[in-house]
Amino acid sequence: MQKKLKHLNVHAFLLSFPQILCVLILPSQIVSAQKNTTIPVNVGVVLDMDTWIGKMGLSCISMALSEFYSSHSDYKTRIVLNNRDSKKDVVGAAAAALDLLKNTEVQAIMGPVSSIQAEFINDLGDKAHVPIISFSATSTFLSPLSSPYFIRATQNDSSQVKAISSIVKAFGWREVVPIYVDNQLGEGILPFLTDAFDEINARIPYCSAIPSLATDKQIVAELHKLMTIQTRVFIVHLLPSLGSRLFAKAKQLGMMGAGYAWICTDAITDELHSIDPSIIDTMQGVLGVRPHVPNTAELQSFIKRWKLKFQQSNSDIVNPQLNVFGLWAYDSMTALAMAIEEAGVSNIGFDQLSDISGNSTDLESFGVSRNGPKLLQAILGTAFQGLSGDFIIVDGQLKSPVYDIVNVIGNGVKEIGFWTADKGIVRQINPITIKKLGTILWPGDTATPPKGWANPKNGKKLRVGVPVNSRFSQFVKVTRNSQTNTTMVEGYCIDIFDAVMALVPYAVPYEYVPFATSDGMSAGSYDDLVYQVYLGNFDAVAGDIAITANRSLYVDFSLAYTESGIAMIVPTDNQSRNTWIFLKPLTWDLWLTSFLAFITIGLLIWVLEHRINDEFRGPPLHQIGTILCFSFSTMVFAHQEKIVSNLARFVLVIWFLVVFILTQSYTASLTTRLTVQQLQPTITSVDELIKTRAYVGYQNASFLSKILLQMGFDESRLVAFNSSEELNDLSTKGSGNGGIAAVFDEIPYMKLILGTYCSKYTMVQTTYKTDGFGFAFPIGSPLAPEVSRAILNVTQGFQILEIEKKWHLETSRCQDYSASSTPGSLDVGSFRGLFLIMGITAISAFIIHWTRFLYEH
């Protein structure tokens, strides 16, 4: 019985042991479970899984999660990746995103790879309030401002244009040609390139668009087209696969030799390390820009870990190379994990839209994330030091970094400088050093920078229109040889144009095209010639073309290269042939004053000598004769009368001084007038011509007739002339004999006339302001400012003097016969001091004499 009882106790203990064990173990398990509980958060990943960037991005995203949570084990949230393959298709990317939003209800989506895919997915993210984070969509058409739930964790293509324009500016290139892929990726950067080059006065003469699926034949055809233009600076914005083929064909065509400059955007530069070495060999001397990534110990350590892990799952890829997109993928996932923890996100179901009908499509059937707004704000506020550098989101996209400027040399690239937004180009950063690039090896294995242009093969020449009816052949002369059927254009204006175009900082092939009919006659007026530029028949006009307000409505003029204004020239009168020229040295008031002074001195001497000197006595007529004879004989110091009085002697000494100065001044002035030919204008003012209704001349078919009518001339008094010889004939006849009294024309023509007829005409005054002669170009032509700058160099140097001398336009060879050179007549004011001294002396002597007389008598 006891034994049986013992057996029952053992059995009861065995039955109760599990319960006892549970009581002992369960509390510790509950505590441990509570401690290790995490909140899973679904995040979608939409990538092109069969592409290099998709594989690299996914591996970096996975490593970012594992490494982040291993170092942040205390975080309550855990991201659960839901991967989808977009299959390199826009529809595939949209379908993948829709599945993630509708069925999985993800809280965020990483991807997609391409900008075109992102444009579709962004709309879904905005509607579902789910952040779309792309580390590779760089197109400028994507804007976080218009898609608030789109976050660009990469660089906008437009952020690099300033770095590229700084390189162009550093080497003084004035023209560049973009070569871009003909899709959204390429087209988006063009407006930003144009604006950046406008700021540095560089222009884009041509844009080369290459289809994304272009054949080798199409690429070669486009390169041949580039060879026919003068620009030799190319900006390449292509995907690496297309860019590699472009450079291979350019090498075959000789476009990778000396004189060419190639600059690649980061689309190619970021992938240079993974491009085939044979392609790198064709790119020698190419420059490129890429976002700067600090070379830290953490980065090098990650690259080693990434290579090991990547090759474990992708053993078929040999020597994989990580690029900046992989780093941005790593940093983006890190930022998302930090933001999800900060926002306290969980897999709460989406709120379904109440207005969805039963017939709605899948695009309308998903709800709205409850976590979206706070998660978005958490992501935008996340900032840290990542593998790629500072991770800071500004206006929905990654803050623009410093850019590396690299040079393709040998089998790799060499850093030659950096670009920063505040300092521009610098040699080094941290600390910033001199603002210039390092040594560059240019295409053709040369260290000499390309000048940026060259004479193109079979290129189009600039058609420069020239007048054939110039009244003055020294300015423009068109000679046609009927035997050889050739035309020679020469003249002052043509030489100026040639000299100016030689100074333009790039080659401009041009040819002169006379504005003439088939028989060689003029095809119209100068206004008609200028209008041909507006019509597009000429690319420019060179000649004696005046810059006027009316013409500037249709064309852009360069700076004037001649003196400006409209002047009047009139025939001159030779004053040395005047019968009464001996009276010209003195004015009439000085003649009268001198005559009265002689009489006065004669009377004063008679008063002083009459009582004591017998020679001043006698009959009244004798005394009058003595006074007059004595007075005027003192002019030549030939008086015969003996002077007795000391007062009279003192007066004569002062008077002789006055007479001496007067006679010497008169002699000098008269000598000048007789020995130097004096030319006086026959007309001195426009008012005089209008008042006398004189005939005036102007160039036939010029705009001056309208100006003369505005000045008040009668139309019947205007006479047109066609040559300088005809002008001379009309002026010789005079206004009263079927000729003209004056000529109005632009100052360059007037200088030519004065240079030809040195002594016959003089320029009286400038009557109307114009801007001189200039070259005409189409409105908005970039060549106009370049030509204007070149004109300044020509006109401010000795070259302009040589050209003027060649065509006899310099007036310095003629003596200056203008009216201003005629010596003025001497007036009383010139001798006021002498007459004052003489007057004081005479009055003093007279007072002393009468005082003594009254005292004695």
Short mmCIF file of N, CA, C and O in Angstrom, two decimals, residues 453-519:
data_model
loop_
_atom_site.label_atom_id
_atom_site.label_comp_id
_atom_site.label_asym_id
_atom_site.label_seq_id
_atom_site.Cartn_x
_atom_site.Cartn_y
_atom_site.Cartn_z
N TRP A 453 37.60 77.64 -82.15
CA TRP A 453 37.02 77.74 -83.48
C TRP A 453 38.06 77.37 -84.52
O TRP A 453 39.25 77.37 -84.26
N ALA A 454 37.58 77.09 -85.70
CA ALA A 454 38.45 76.78 -86.83
C ALA A 454 37.66 77.02 -88.11
O ALA A 454 36.43 77.08 -88.10
N ASN A 455 38.39 77.20 -89.19
CA ASN A 455 37.71 77.36 -90.47
C ASN A 455 37.06 76.04 -90.86
O ASN A 455 37.74 75.03 -91.04
N PRO A 456 35.74 76.03 -90.96
CA PRO A 456 35.05 74.76 -91.22
C PRO A 456 35.24 74.28 -92.64
O PRO A 456 35.54 75.05 -93.55
N LYS A 457 35.11 72.97 -92.80
CA LYS A 457 35.17 72.37 -94.12
C LYS A 457 33.77 72.43 -94.75
O LYS A 457 32.81 71.94 -94.19
N ASN A 458 33.70 73.04 -95.93
CA ASN A 458 32.44 73.17 -96.64
C ASN A 458 31.39 73.91 -95.82
O ASN A 458 30.20 73.65 -95.91
N GLY A 459 31.89 74.84 -94.96
CA GLY A 459 30.96 75.58 -94.12
C GLY A 459 30.28 76.71 -94.88
O GLY A 459 30.75 77.19 -95.91
N LYS A 460 29.16 77.15 -94.38
CA LYS A 460 28.42 78.24 -94.99
C LYS A 460 29.13 79.56 -94.72
O LYS A 460 29.55 79.84 -93.60
N LYS A 461 29.26 80.38 -95.75
CA LYS A 461 29.91 81.68 -95.60
C LYS A 461 28.86 82.76 -95.32
O LYS A 461 27.73 82.68 -95.78
N LEU A 462 29.29 83.75 -94.57
CA LEU A 462 28.44 84.89 -94.27
C LEU A 462 28.28 85.72 -95.55
O LEU A 462 29.27 86.11 -96.17
N ARG A 463 27.05 85.99 -95.92
CA ARG A 463 26.78 86.81 -97.11
C ARG A 463 26.72 88.27 -96.68
O ARG A 463 25.79 88.68 -95.98
N VAL A 464 27.73 89.04 -97.10
CA VAL A 464 27.84 90.44 -96.70
C VAL A 464 27.47 91.31 -97.90
O VAL A 464 28.19 91.34 -98.91
N GLY A 465 26.36 92.00 -97.81
CA GLY A 465 25.92 92.88 -98.89
C GLY A 465 26.71 94.17 -98.92
O GLY A 465 27.04 94.74 -97.87
N VAL A 466 27.04 94.64 -100.12
CA VAL A 466 27.76 95.90 -100.30
C VAL A 466 27.06 96.72 -101.37
O VAL A 466 26.50 96.17 -102.33
N PRO A 467 27.05 98.05 -101.25
CA PRO A 467 26.42 98.91 -102.26
C PRO A 467 27.29 99.00 -103.51
O PRO A 467 28.52 98.94 -103.43
N VAL A 468 26.65 99.18 -104.63
CA VAL A 468 27.40 99.34 -105.89
C VAL A 468 27.31 100.75 -106.43
O VAL A 468 27.93 101.07 -107.45
N ASN A 469 26.53 101.61 -105.76
CA ASN A 469 26.34 102.97 -106.26
C ASN A 469 26.91 104.02 -105.32
O ASN A 469 26.38 105.11 -105.19
N SER A 470 27.96 103.66 -104.60
CA SER A 470 28.57 104.64 -103.71
C SER A 470 29.10 105.81 -104.52
O SER A 470 29.83 105.64 -105.50
N ARG A 471 28.69 107.02 -104.14
CA ARG A 471 29.12 108.22 -104.88
C ARG A 471 30.60 108.49 -104.71
O ARG A 471 31.20 109.20 -105.52
N PHE A 472 31.19 107.95 -103.68
CA PHE A 472 32.61 108.16 -103.44
C PHE A 472 33.29 106.79 -103.46
O PHE A 472 33.14 106.00 -102.53
N SER A 473 34.01 106.52 -104.51
CA SER A 473 34.61 105.20 -104.69
C SER A 473 35.68 104.89 -103.65
O SER A 473 36.05 103.72 -103.48
N GLN A 474 36.16 105.92 -102.95
CA GLN A 474 37.15 105.65 -101.92
C GLN A 474 36.54 104.83 -100.77
O GLN A 474 37.26 104.11 -100.07
N PHE A 475 35.23 104.92 -100.57
CA PHE A 475 34.58 104.17 -99.49
C PHE A 475 34.26 102.75 -99.93
O PHE A 475 34.59 101.79 -99.23
N VAL A 476 33.56 102.59 -101.03
CA VAL A 476 33.24 101.27 -101.56
C VAL A 476 33.32 101.33 -103.08
O VAL A 476 32.71 102.20 -103.70
N LYS A 477 34.08 100.41 -103.64
CA LYS A 477 34.20 100.34 -105.09
C LYS A 477 34.03 98.89 -105.53
O LYS A 477 34.74 98.01 -105.07
N VAL A 478 33.05 98.67 -106.38
CA VAL A 478 32.76 97.34 -106.90
C VAL A 478 33.17 97.29 -108.36
O VAL A 478 32.65 98.06 -109.18
N THR A 479 34.09 96.42 -108.70
CA THR A 479 34.59 96.27 -110.07
C THR A 479 34.25 94.88 -110.57
O THR A 479 34.62 93.88 -109.94
N ARG A 480 33.56 94.82 -111.68
CA ARG A 480 33.15 93.53 -112.24
C ARG A 480 33.93 93.24 -113.50
O ARG A 480 33.99 94.07 -114.42
N ASN A 481 34.53 92.06 -113.54
CA ASN A 481 35.29 91.63 -114.71
C ASN A 481 34.40 90.68 -115.50
O ASN A 481 34.16 89.54 -115.11
N SER A 482 33.92 91.17 -116.64
CA SER A 482 32.99 90.38 -117.45
C SER A 482 33.67 89.17 -118.10
O SER A 482 33.01 88.17 -118.39
N GLN A 483 34.97 89.26 -118.31
CA GLN A 483 35.67 88.15 -118.96
C GLN A 483 35.82 86.95 -118.03
O GLN A 483 35.61 85.80 -118.41
N THR A 484 36.20 87.24 -116.78
CA THR A 484 36.39 86.16 -115.81
C THR A 484 35.15 85.94 -114.95
O THR A 484 35.12 85.01 -114.14
N ASN A 485 34.15 86.82 -115.12
CA ASN A 485 32.91 86.73 -114.35
C ASN A 485 33.18 86.78 -112.85
O ASN A 485 32.61 86.03 -112.06
N THR A 486 34.11 87.63 -112.46
CA THR A 486 34.45 87.81 -111.05
C THR A 486 34.18 89.25 -110.64
O THR A 486 34.14 90.15 -111.49
N THR A 487 34.01 89.45 -109.37
CA THR A 487 33.74 90.78 -108.83
C THR A 487 34.74 91.09 -107.74
O THR A 487 34.97 90.27 -106.84
N MET A 488 35.34 92.27 -107.82
CA MET A 488 36.30 92.71 -106.80
C MET A 488 35.68 93.86 -106.02
O MET A 488 35.20 94.84 -106.62
N VAL A 489 35.69 93.74 -104.70
CA VAL A 489 35.14 94.77 -103.83
C VAL A 489 36.27 95.33 -102.99
O VAL A 489 37.02 94.58 -102.35
N GLU A 490 36.42 96.65 -103.01
CA GLU A 490 37.48 97.29 -102.25
C GLU A 490 37.02 98.65 -101.77
O GLU A 490 35.93 99.11 -102.13
N GLY A 491 37.83 99.28 -100.94
CA GLY A 491 37.50 100.60 -100.43
C GLY A 491 37.79 100.72 -98.95
O GLY A 491 38.15 99.75 -98.26
N TYR A 492 37.63 101.93 -98.46
CA TYR A 492 37.90 102.22 -97.05
C TYR A 492 37.02 101.37 -96.13
O TYR A 492 37.50 100.74 -95.19
N CYS A 493 35.72 101.33 -96.40
CA CYS A 493 34.79 100.56 -95.56
C CYS A 493 35.10 99.07 -95.61
O CYS A 493 34.97 98.37 -94.60
N ILE A 494 35.51 98.59 -96.76
CA ILE A 494 35.82 97.17 -96.91
C ILE A 494 37.07 96.82 -96.12
O ILE A 494 37.14 95.78 -95.45
N ASP A 495 38.08 97.67 -96.16
CA ASP A 495 39.30 97.42 -95.40
C ASP A 495 39.02 97.43 -93.90
O ASP A 495 39.60 96.64 -93.14
N ILE A 496 38.14 98.34 -93.48
CA ILE A 496 37.77 98.37 -92.06
C ILE A 496 37.07 97.07 -91.67
O ILE A 496 37.36 96.47 -90.62
N PHE A 497 36.15 96.62 -92.51
CA PHE A 497 35.41 95.39 -92.21
C PHE A 497 36.37 94.19 -92.14
O PHE A 497 36.26 93.35 -91.25
N ASP A 498 37.31 94.11 -93.08
CA ASP A 498 38.28 93.02 -93.07
C ASP A 498 39.13 93.04 -91.79
O ASP A 498 39.39 92.00 -91.18
N ALA A 499 39.56 94.24 -91.41
CA ALA A 499 40.39 94.36 -90.20
C ALA A 499 39.61 93.98 -88.95
O ALA A 499 40.15 93.34 -88.04
N VAL A 500 38.34 94.36 -88.92
CA VAL A 500 37.50 94.05 -87.76
C VAL A 500 37.23 92.56 -87.67
O VAL A 500 37.35 91.96 -86.59
N MET A 501 36.88 91.92 -88.78
CA MET A 501 36.56 90.50 -88.75
C MET A 501 37.77 89.65 -88.39
O MET A 501 37.64 88.55 -87.84
N ALA A 502 38.96 90.16 -88.69
CA ALA A 502 40.17 89.43 -88.33
C ALA A 502 40.39 89.41 -86.82
O ALA A 502 41.10 88.55 -86.29
N LEU A 503 39.75 90.35 -86.09
CA LEU A 503 39.90 90.44 -84.65
C LEU A 503 38.78 89.75 -83.88
O LEU A 503 38.85 89.65 -82.65
N VAL A 504 37.74 89.29 -84.57
CA VAL A 504 36.67 88.55 -83.90
C VAL A 504 37.27 87.26 -83.36
O VAL A 504 38.02 86.58 -84.06
N PRO A 505 36.93 86.89 -82.11
CA PRO A 505 37.62 85.75 -81.47
C PRO A 505 37.26 84.38 -81.99
O PRO A 505 37.52 83.38 -81.33
N TYR A 506 36.66 84.28 -83.14
CA TYR A 506 36.42 82.99 -83.78
C TYR A 506 36.30 83.22 -85.28
O TYR A 506 36.07 84.34 -85.74
N ALA A 507 36.51 82.18 -86.02
CA ALA A 507 36.55 82.30 -87.48
C ALA A 507 35.14 82.54 -88.03
O ALA A 507 34.20 81.86 -87.66
N VAL A 508 35.03 83.53 -88.90
CA VAL A 508 33.77 83.84 -89.56
C VAL A 508 34.03 83.93 -91.06
O VAL A 508 34.42 84.98 -91.57
N PRO A 509 33.85 82.85 -91.79
CA PRO A 509 34.02 82.91 -93.25
C PRO A 509 32.93 83.82 -93.84
O PRO A 509 31.76 83.72 -93.46
N TYR A 510 33.31 84.68 -94.75
CA TYR A 510 32.32 85.58 -95.35
C TYR A 510 32.72 85.89 -96.78
O TYR A 510 33.87 85.70 -97.20
N GLU A 511 31.75 86.37 -97.51
CA GLU A 511 31.96 86.78 -98.89
C GLU A 511 31.13 88.03 -99.16
O GLU A 511 30.05 88.21 -98.58
N TYR A 512 31.67 88.92 -100.02
CA TYR A 512 30.97 90.14 -100.37
C TYR A 512 30.04 89.87 -101.54
O TYR A 512 30.44 89.28 -102.55
N VAL A 513 28.80 90.33 -101.39
CA VAL A 513 27.80 90.15 -102.44
C VAL A 513 27.27 91.53 -102.81
O VAL A 513 26.59 92.18 -102.01
N PRO A 514 27.58 92.03 -104.02
CA PRO A 514 27.08 93.35 -104.43
C PRO A 514 25.56 93.37 -104.48
O PRO A 514 24.92 92.42 -104.94
N PHE A 515 24.98 94.47 -104.03
CA PHE A 515 23.53 94.66 -104.10
C PHE A 515 23.21 95.25 -105.47
O PHE A 515 23.06 96.45 -105.64
N ALA A 516 23.15 94.34 -106.45
CA ALA A 516 23.03 94.78 -107.83
C ALA A 516 22.08 93.87 -108.59
O ALA A 516 21.78 92.74 -108.18
N THR A 517 21.63 94.38 -109.71
CA THR A 517 20.81 93.59 -110.62
C THR A 517 21.71 92.73 -111.50
O THR A 517 22.94 92.79 -111.40
N SER A 518 21.09 91.96 -112.37
CA SER A 518 21.86 91.06 -113.23
C SER A 518 22.79 91.80 -114.18
O SER A 518 23.82 91.27 -114.59
N ASP A 519 22.46 93.05 -114.49
CA ASP A 519 23.31 93.82 -115.40
C ASP A 519 24.34 94.67 -114.66
O ASP A 519 25.00 95.52 -115.26
#
